[in-house]
């Protein structure tokens, strides 16, 4: 390898490593997931737009006629999430072979714009039926886009939306479970981040409506988009 090529490679690596590492970024996004599900479950008639495991269960409740649940709302969320994940997969194919830093930042910028648009809708027409469906569809699409990206980035134990396997790994791989316990801090931080986001989101929804928590979520993701690096 020539000296010029070596210098170019080093410069590219330096650019890739600038900013907040992906582990911290994904923990921040886990906080946002808690916020989004607080908005959707508490403010959009008991539907999830980030946690699709919960949404499938909710669909079963709604189909059985349980009060307070809507088949139409839940199907809207599931369908929008899947479309967002398809879009995220196509973006990964297009950008995944290049800079992880650029890829992550562009995807997070798109999520921030979608959440920001949701906040505008929530402020402009609170309580309207079309607002409910719009917020469900847009936030679920944003979460699908993000989940597809996070999956392709492949950072262990940080899915940002689902904690079942995280909790399983935390218990099964702990020293008490006979494992090395090497990833316990990361897994514990993920659980704490989700709880913190859900608590903040619930408080904001209960006291300030839907617009402010969506705006807070959009702002947090925008900051993460600016500062994210490509390194774990």
PDB file of C-alpha atoms in Angstrom:
ATOM      1  CA  UNK A   1       0.000   0.000   0.000  1.00  0.00           C
ATOM      2  CA  UNK A   2       1.345   3.413  -0.934  1.00  0.00           C
ATOM      3  CA  UNK A   3       1.871   6.133   1.647  1.00  0.00           C
ATOM      4  CA  UNK A   4      -0.915   8.181   0.012  1.00  0.00           C
ATOM      5  CA  UNK A   5      -3.385   5.279   0.224  1.00  0.00           C
ATOM      6  CA  UNK A   6      -2.433   4.661   3.845  1.00  0.00           C
ATOM      7  CA  UNK A   7      -2.974   8.328   4.650  1.00  0.00           C
ATOM      8  CA  UNK A   8      -6.357   8.342   2.896  1.00  0.00           C
ATOM      9  CA  UNK A   9      -7.447   5.256   4.831  1.00  0.00           C
ATOM     10  CA  UNK A  10      -6.371   6.797   8.122  1.00  0.00           C
ATOM     11  CA  UNK A  11      -8.217  10.022   7.313  1.00  0.00           C
ATOM     12  CA  UNK A  12     -11.374   8.060   6.476  1.00  0.00           C
ATOM     13  CA  UNK A  13     -11.100   6.121   9.740  1.00  0.00           C
ATOM     14  CA  UNK A  14     -10.659   9.376  11.656  1.00  0.00           C
ATOM     15  CA  UNK A  15     -13.812  10.827  10.073  1.00  0.00           C
ATOM     16  CA  UNK A  16     -15.744   7.643  10.806  1.00  0.00           C
ATOM     17  CA  UNK A  17     -14.795   7.773  14.468  1.00  0.00           C
ATOM     18  CA  UNK A  18     -15.717  11.411  15.064  1.00  0.00           C
ATOM     19  CA  UNK A  19     -18.712  11.961  17.277  1.00  0.00           C
ATOM     20  CA  UNK A  20     -20.682   9.922  19.788  1.00  0.00           C
ATOM     21  CA  UNK A  21     -20.189   6.179  19.523  1.00  0.00           C
ATOM     22  CA  UNK A  22     -23.108   4.089  18.300  1.00  0.00           C
ATOM     23  CA  UNK A  23     -23.625   2.381  21.666  1.00  0.00           C
ATOM     24  CA  UNK A  24     -24.431   5.738  23.267  1.00  0.00           C
ATOM     25  CA  UNK A  25     -26.522   6.794  20.262  1.00  0.00           C
ATOM     26  CA  UNK A  26     -28.604   3.613  20.423  1.00  0.00           C
ATOM     27  CA  UNK A  27     -29.157   4.073  24.143  1.00  0.00           C
ATOM     28  CA  UNK A  28     -30.447   7.560  23.350  1.00  0.00           C
ATOM     29  CA  UNK A  29     -32.773   6.077  20.736  1.00  0.00           C
ATOM     30  CA  UNK A  30     -34.030   3.601  23.329  1.00  0.00           C
ATOM     31  CA  UNK A  31     -35.093   6.573  25.459  1.00  0.00           C
ATOM     32  CA  UNK A  32     -36.937   7.925  22.418  1.00  0.00           C
ATOM     33  CA  UNK A  33     -38.702   4.571  21.944  1.00  0.00           C
ATOM     34  CA  UNK A  34     -40.056   4.824  25.483  1.00  0.00           C
ATOM     35  CA  UNK A  35     -41.286   8.328  24.686  1.00  0.00           C
ATOM     36  CA  UNK A  36     -42.975   7.222  21.460  1.00  0.00           C
ATOM     37  CA  UNK A  37     -44.745   4.257  23.015  1.00  0.00           C
ATOM     38  CA  UNK A  38     -45.936   6.437  25.889  1.00  0.00           C
ATOM     39  CA  UNK A  39     -47.433   8.823  23.322  1.00  0.00           C
ATOM     40  CA  UNK A  40     -49.043   6.064  21.279  1.00  0.00           C
ATOM     41  CA  UNK A  41     -50.330   3.861  24.078  1.00  0.00           C
ATOM     42  CA  UNK A  42     -51.545   6.601  26.404  1.00  0.00           C
ATOM     43  CA  UNK A  43     -52.562   9.163  23.803  1.00  0.00           C
ATOM     44  CA  UNK A  44     -53.611   7.174  20.729  1.00  0.00           C
ATOM     45  CA  UNK A  45     -56.089   4.715  22.213  1.00  0.00           C
ATOM     46  CA  UNK A  46     -53.843   1.890  23.397  1.00  0.00           C
ATOM     47  CA  UNK A  47     -51.732   1.181  20.345  1.00  0.00           C
ATOM     48  CA  UNK A  48     -47.943   0.805  20.191  1.00  0.00           C
ATOM     49  CA  UNK A  49     -45.938   2.344  17.366  1.00  0.00           C
ATOM     50  CA  UNK A  50     -42.428   1.333  18.462  1.00  0.00           C
ATOM     51  CA  UNK A  51     -42.973  -2.021  20.180  1.00  0.00           C
ATOM     52  CA  UNK A  52     -44.510  -4.351  17.612  1.00  0.00           C
ATOM     53  CA  UNK A  53     -44.454  -7.355  19.959  1.00  0.00           C
ATOM     54  CA  UNK A  54     -46.879  -5.522  22.209  1.00  0.00           C
ATOM     55  CA  UNK A  55     -48.838  -4.409  19.162  1.00  0.00           C
ATOM     56  CA  UNK A  56     -49.459  -7.964  17.982  1.00  0.00           C
ATOM     57  CA  UNK A  57     -50.818  -8.799  21.442  1.00  0.00           C
ATOM     58  CA  UNK A  58     -52.963  -5.651  21.374  1.00  0.00           C
ATOM     59  CA  UNK A  59     -54.334  -6.740  17.996  1.00  0.00           C
ATOM     60  CA  UNK A  60     -55.452  -9.981  19.609  1.00  0.00           C
ATOM     61  CA  UNK A  61     -57.150  -8.039  22.412  1.00  0.00           C
ATOM     62  CA  UNK A  62     -58.913  -5.802  19.903  1.00  0.00           C
ATOM     63  CA  UNK A  63     -60.003  -8.721  17.726  1.00  0.00           C
ATOM     64  CA  UNK A  64     -61.551 -10.376  20.789  1.00  0.00           C
ATOM     65  CA  UNK A  65     -63.565  -7.238  21.496  1.00  0.00           C
ATOM     66  CA  UNK A  66     -61.711  -6.091  24.614  1.00  0.00           C
ATOM     67  CA  UNK A  67     -62.761  -2.508  25.445  1.00  0.00           C
ATOM     68  CA  UNK A  68     -60.311   0.326  24.770  1.00  0.00           C
ATOM     69  CA  UNK A  69     -58.520  -1.306  21.830  1.00  0.00           C
ATOM     70  CA  UNK A  70     -58.962  -0.744  18.096  1.00  0.00           C
ATOM     71  CA  UNK A  71     -58.284  -3.226  15.295  1.00  0.00           C
ATOM     72  CA  UNK A  72     -58.072  -0.365  12.772  1.00  0.00           C
ATOM     73  CA  UNK A  73     -55.522   1.580  14.810  1.00  0.00           C
ATOM     74  CA  UNK A  74     -53.400  -1.485  15.481  1.00  0.00           C
ATOM     75  CA  UNK A  75     -53.395  -2.602  11.851  1.00  0.00           C
ATOM     76  CA  UNK A  76     -52.461   0.929  10.791  1.00  0.00           C
ATOM     77  CA  UNK A  77     -49.466   0.810  13.126  1.00  0.00           C
ATOM     78  CA  UNK A  78     -48.358  -2.656  12.032  1.00  0.00           C
ATOM     79  CA  UNK A  79     -48.690  -1.876   8.325  1.00  0.00           C
ATOM     80  CA  UNK A  80     -46.872   1.461   8.620  1.00  0.00           C
ATOM     81  CA  UNK A  81     -44.061  -0.115  10.636  1.00  0.00           C
ATOM     82  CA  UNK A  82     -43.576  -2.820   8.006  1.00  0.00           C
ATOM     83  CA  UNK A  83     -43.491  -0.238   5.195  1.00  0.00           C
ATOM     84  CA  UNK A  84     -40.939   1.767   7.183  1.00  0.00           C
ATOM     85  CA  UNK A  85     -38.827  -1.353   7.704  1.00  0.00           C
ATOM     86  CA  UNK A  86     -38.930  -2.072   3.958  1.00  0.00           C
ATOM     87  CA  UNK A  87     -37.748   1.494   3.305  1.00  0.00           C
ATOM     88  CA  UNK A  88     -35.022   1.064   5.919  1.00  0.00           C
ATOM     89  CA  UNK A  89     -33.884  -2.151   4.265  1.00  0.00           C
ATOM     90  CA  UNK A  90     -33.592  -0.454   0.893  1.00  0.00           C
ATOM     91  CA  UNK A  91     -31.639   2.422   2.441  1.00  0.00           C
ATOM     92  CA  UNK A  92     -29.314  -0.128   4.075  1.00  0.00           C
ATOM     93  CA  UNK A  93     -28.685  -1.795   0.722  1.00  0.00           C
ATOM     94  CA  UNK A  94     -27.886   1.566  -0.824  1.00  0.00           C
ATOM     95  CA  UNK A  95     -25.771   3.060   1.975  1.00  0.00           C
ATOM     96  CA  UNK A  96     -24.709   0.068   4.082  1.00  0.00           C
ATOM     97  CA  UNK A  97     -21.553  -0.603   2.080  1.00  0.00           C
ATOM     98  CA  UNK A  98     -20.181   2.873   2.707  1.00  0.00           C
ATOM     99  CA  UNK A  99     -19.647   4.996   5.779  1.00  0.00           C
ATOM    100  CA  UNK A 100     -21.650   3.822   8.791  1.00  0.00           C
ATOM    101  CA  UNK A 101     -21.445   7.365  10.123  1.00  0.00           C
ATOM    102  CA  UNK A 102     -23.138   8.830   7.034  1.00  0.00           C
ATOM    103  CA  UNK A 103     -25.697   6.030   6.914  1.00  0.00           C
ATOM    104  CA  UNK A 104     -26.656   6.392  10.585  1.00  0.00           C
ATOM    105  CA  UNK A 105     -26.836  10.171  10.400  1.00  0.00           C
ATOM    106  CA  UNK A 106     -29.049  10.237   7.310  1.00  0.00           C
ATOM    107  CA  UNK A 107     -31.458   7.676   8.746  1.00  0.00           C
ATOM    108  CA  UNK A 108     -31.666   9.479  12.073  1.00  0.00           C
ATOM    109  CA  UNK A 109     -32.228  12.783  10.289  1.00  0.00           C
ATOM    110  CA  UNK A 110     -35.165  11.203   8.452  1.00  0.00           C
ATOM    111  CA  UNK A 111     -36.578   9.918  11.744  1.00  0.00           C
ATOM    112  CA  UNK A 112     -36.215  13.345  13.340  1.00  0.00           C
ATOM    113  CA  UNK A 113     -38.092  14.960  10.437  1.00  0.00           C
ATOM    114  CA  UNK A 114     -40.901  12.408  10.656  1.00  0.00           C
ATOM    115  CA  UNK A 115     -41.272  12.867  14.407  1.00  0.00           C
ATOM    116  CA  UNK A 116     -41.113  16.631  13.986  1.00  0.00           C
ATOM    117  CA  UNK A 117     -43.906  16.456  11.407  1.00  0.00           C
ATOM    118  CA  UNK A 118     -45.931  14.369  13.866  1.00  0.00           C
ATOM    119  CA  UNK A 119     -45.465  17.024  16.536  1.00  0.00           C
ATOM    120  CA  UNK A 120     -46.710  19.718  14.140  1.00  0.00           C
ATOM    121  CA  UNK A 121     -49.824  17.658  13.360  1.00  0.00           C
ATOM    122  CA  UNK A 122     -50.454  17.058  17.075  1.00  0.00           C
ATOM    123  CA  UNK A 123     -50.235  20.784  17.814  1.00  0.00           C
ATOM    124  CA  UNK A 124     -52.312  21.793  14.778  1.00  0.00           C
ATOM    125  CA  UNK A 125     -55.301  19.474  15.184  1.00  0.00           C
ATOM    126  CA  UNK A 126     -55.342  17.799  18.608  1.00  0.00           C
ATOM    127  CA  UNK A 127     -58.026  15.200  19.112  1.00  0.00           C
ATOM    128  CA  UNK A 128     -59.144  14.908  15.482  1.00  0.00           C
ATOM    129  CA  UNK A 129     -59.655  11.396  14.091  1.00  0.00           C
ATOM    130  CA  UNK A 130     -57.384  12.120  11.147  1.00  0.00           C
ATOM    131  CA  UNK A 131     -54.725  13.289  13.597  1.00  0.00           C
ATOM    132  CA  UNK A 132     -54.828   9.988  15.468  1.00  0.00           C
ATOM    133  CA  UNK A 133     -54.352   7.956  12.290  1.00  0.00           C
ATOM    134  CA  UNK A 134     -51.662  10.310  11.007  1.00  0.00           C
ATOM    135  CA  UNK A 135     -49.663  10.127  14.230  1.00  0.00           C
ATOM    136  CA  UNK A 136     -49.942   6.343  14.343  1.00  0.00           C
ATOM    137  CA  UNK A 137     -48.897   5.945  10.713  1.00  0.00           C
ATOM    138  CA  UNK A 138     -46.014   8.434  10.731  1.00  0.00           C
ATOM    139  CA  UNK A 139     -44.461   7.412  14.048  1.00  0.00           C
ATOM    140  CA  UNK A 140     -44.778   3.690  13.217  1.00  0.00           C
ATOM    141  CA  UNK A 141     -43.148   4.288   9.817  1.00  0.00           C
ATOM    142  CA  UNK A 142     -40.299   6.158  11.534  1.00  0.00           C
ATOM    143  CA  UNK A 143     -39.801   3.305  14.000  1.00  0.00           C
ATOM    144  CA  UNK A 144     -39.785   0.735  11.197  1.00  0.00           C
ATOM    145  CA  UNK A 145     -37.166   2.755   9.322  1.00  0.00           C
ATOM    146  CA  UNK A 146     -35.040   2.985  12.430  1.00  0.00           C
ATOM    147  CA  UNK A 147     -35.421  -0.672  13.408  1.00  0.00           C
ATOM    148  CA  UNK A 148     -34.306  -1.852   9.986  1.00  0.00           C
ATOM    149  CA  UNK A 149     -31.255   0.395  10.258  1.00  0.00           C
ATOM    150  CA  UNK A 150     -30.373  -0.698  13.790  1.00  0.00           C
ATOM    151  CA  UNK A 151     -30.727  -4.339  12.776  1.00  0.00           C
ATOM    152  CA  UNK A 152     -28.316  -3.910   9.862  1.00  0.00           C
ATOM    153  CA  UNK A 153     -25.845  -1.939  11.999  1.00  0.00           C
ATOM    154  CA  UNK A 154     -25.684  -5.031  14.209  1.00  0.00           C
ATOM    155  CA  UNK A 155     -24.625  -3.519  17.535  1.00  0.00           C
ATOM    156  CA  UNK A 156     -25.147  -6.359  20.058  1.00  0.00           C
ATOM    157  CA  UNK A 157     -27.910  -6.108  22.698  1.00  0.00           C
ATOM    158  CA  UNK A 158     -29.195  -2.726  21.562  1.00  0.00           C
ATOM    159  CA  UNK A 159     -32.329  -3.135  19.461  1.00  0.00           C
ATOM    160  CA  UNK A 160     -33.724   0.195  20.839  1.00  0.00           C
ATOM    161  CA  UNK A 161     -37.347  -1.045  20.940  1.00  0.00           C
ATOM    162  CA  UNK A 162     -37.605  -4.635  22.240  1.00  0.00           C
ATOM    163  CA  UNK A 163     -36.260  -5.715  25.625  1.00  0.00           C
ATOM    164  CA  UNK A 164     -37.405  -9.349  25.907  1.00  0.00           C
ATOM    165  CA  UNK A 165     -34.139 -10.822  24.623  1.00  0.00           C
ATOM    166  CA  UNK A 166     -32.148  -8.111  26.394  1.00  0.00           C
ATOM    167  CA  UNK A 167     -33.665  -9.109  29.740  1.00  0.00           C
ATOM    168  CA  UNK A 168     -33.202 -12.795  28.893  1.00  0.00           C
ATOM    169  CA  UNK A 169     -29.542 -12.228  28.089  1.00  0.00           C
ATOM    170  CA  UNK A 170     -29.068 -10.101  31.199  1.00  0.00           C
ATOM    171  CA  UNK A 171     -30.370 -12.921  33.403  1.00  0.00           C
ATOM    172  CA  UNK A 172     -29.102 -15.993  31.540  1.00  0.00           C
ATOM    173  CA  UNK A 173     -25.604 -14.642  30.869  1.00  0.00           C
ATOM    174  CA  UNK A 174     -25.145 -13.113  34.313  1.00  0.00           C
ATOM    175  CA  UNK A 175     -22.771 -14.624  36.847  1.00  0.00           C
ATOM    176  CA  UNK A 176     -25.827 -15.826  38.783  1.00  0.00           C
ATOM    177  CA  UNK A 177     -26.945 -17.652  35.631  1.00  0.00           C
ATOM    178  CA  UNK A 178     -23.534 -19.231  35.134  1.00  0.00           C
ATOM    179  CA  UNK A 179     -22.399 -16.802  32.426  1.00  0.00           C
ATOM    180  CA  UNK A 180     -19.559 -14.292  32.234  1.00  0.00           C
ATOM    181  CA  UNK A 181     -21.752 -11.237  32.771  1.00  0.00           C
ATOM    182  CA  UNK A 182     -19.624  -9.272  30.315  1.00  0.00           C
ATOM    183  CA  UNK A 183     -22.477  -7.399  28.623  1.00  0.00           C
ATOM    184  CA  UNK A 184     -24.527  -6.738  31.736  1.00  0.00           C
ATOM    185  CA  UNK A 185     -23.775  -2.984  31.885  1.00  0.00           C
ATOM    186  CA  UNK A 186     -24.933  -2.435  28.294  1.00  0.00           C
ATOM    187  CA  UNK A 187     -28.083  -4.491  28.776  1.00  0.00           C
ATOM    188  CA  UNK A 188     -28.873  -2.830  32.088  1.00  0.00           C
ATOM    189  CA  UNK A 189     -28.405   0.598  30.521  1.00  0.00           C
ATOM    190  CA  UNK A 190     -30.820  -0.358  27.736  1.00  0.00           C
ATOM    191  CA  UNK A 191     -33.544  -1.304  30.234  1.00  0.00           C
ATOM    192  CA  UNK A 192     -32.992   1.867  32.249  1.00  0.00           C
ATOM    193  CA  UNK A 193     -33.108   3.978  29.088  1.00  0.00           C
ATOM    194  CA  UNK A 194     -36.454   2.486  28.047  1.00  0.00           C
ATOM    195  CA  UNK A 195     -37.973   2.995  31.492  1.00  0.00           C
ATOM    196  CA  UNK A 196     -36.692   6.568  31.633  1.00  0.00           C
ATOM    197  CA  UNK A 197     -38.122   7.383  28.205  1.00  0.00           C
ATOM    198  CA  UNK A 198     -41.478   5.810  29.050  1.00  0.00           C
ATOM    199  CA  UNK A 199     -41.687   7.681  32.364  1.00  0.00           C
ATOM    200  CA  UNK A 200     -40.797  11.006  30.759  1.00  0.00           C
ATOM    201  CA  UNK A 201     -43.196  10.389  27.885  1.00  0.00           C
ATOM    202  CA  UNK A 202     -46.044   9.401  30.201  1.00  0.00           C
ATOM    203  CA  UNK A 203     -45.564  12.511  32.349  1.00  0.00           C
ATOM    204  CA  UNK A 204     -45.505  14.768  29.290  1.00  0.00           C
ATOM    205  CA  UNK A 205     -48.594  13.135  27.756  1.00  0.00           C
ATOM    206  CA  UNK A 206     -50.575  13.322  30.987  1.00  0.00           C
ATOM    207  CA  UNK A 207     -49.687  16.948  31.679  1.00  0.00           C
ATOM    208  CA  UNK A 208     -49.026  18.511  28.272  1.00  0.00           C
ATOM    209  CA  UNK A 209     -50.737  16.429  25.558  1.00  0.00           C
ATOM    210  CA  UNK A 210     -49.103  14.770  22.562  1.00  0.00           C
ATOM    211  CA  UNK A 211     -47.313  17.609  20.773  1.00  0.00           C
ATOM    212  CA  UNK A 212     -44.623  18.327  23.345  1.00  0.00           C
ATOM    213  CA  UNK A 213     -43.383  14.727  23.857  1.00  0.00           C
ATOM    214  CA  UNK A 214     -43.260  14.248  20.090  1.00  0.00           C
ATOM    215  CA  UNK A 215     -41.297  17.480  19.747  1.00  0.00           C
ATOM    216  CA  UNK A 216     -38.920  16.360  22.506  1.00  0.00           C
ATOM    217  CA  UNK A 217     -38.437  13.012  20.743  1.00  0.00           C
ATOM    218  CA  UNK A 218     -37.757  14.764  17.436  1.00  0.00           C
ATOM    219  CA  UNK A 219     -35.235  17.072  19.089  1.00  0.00           C
ATOM    220  CA  UNK A 220     -33.388  14.211  20.774  1.00  0.00           C
ATOM    221  CA  UNK A 221     -33.129  12.247  17.531  1.00  0.00           C
ATOM    222  CA  UNK A 222     -31.974  15.358  15.658  1.00  0.00           C
ATOM    223  CA  UNK A 223     -29.162  15.852  18.172  1.00  0.00           C
ATOM    224  CA  UNK A 224     -28.158  12.193  17.863  1.00  0.00           C
ATOM    225  CA  UNK A 225     -28.162  12.518  14.078  1.00  0.00           C
ATOM    226  CA  UNK A 226     -25.695  15.399  14.288  1.00  0.00           C
ATOM    227  CA  UNK A 227     -23.319  13.798  16.801  1.00  0.00           C
ATOM    228  CA  UNK A 228     -23.396  10.092  15.775  1.00  0.00           C
ATOM    229  CA  UNK A 229     -20.167   8.447  14.696  1.00  0.00           C
ATOM    230  CA  UNK A 230     -19.782   5.152  12.855  1.00  0.00           C
ATOM    231  CA  UNK A 231     -17.928   3.391  15.649  1.00  0.00           C
ATOM    232  CA  UNK A 232     -19.374   1.136  18.303  1.00  0.00           C
TER     233      UNK A 232
END
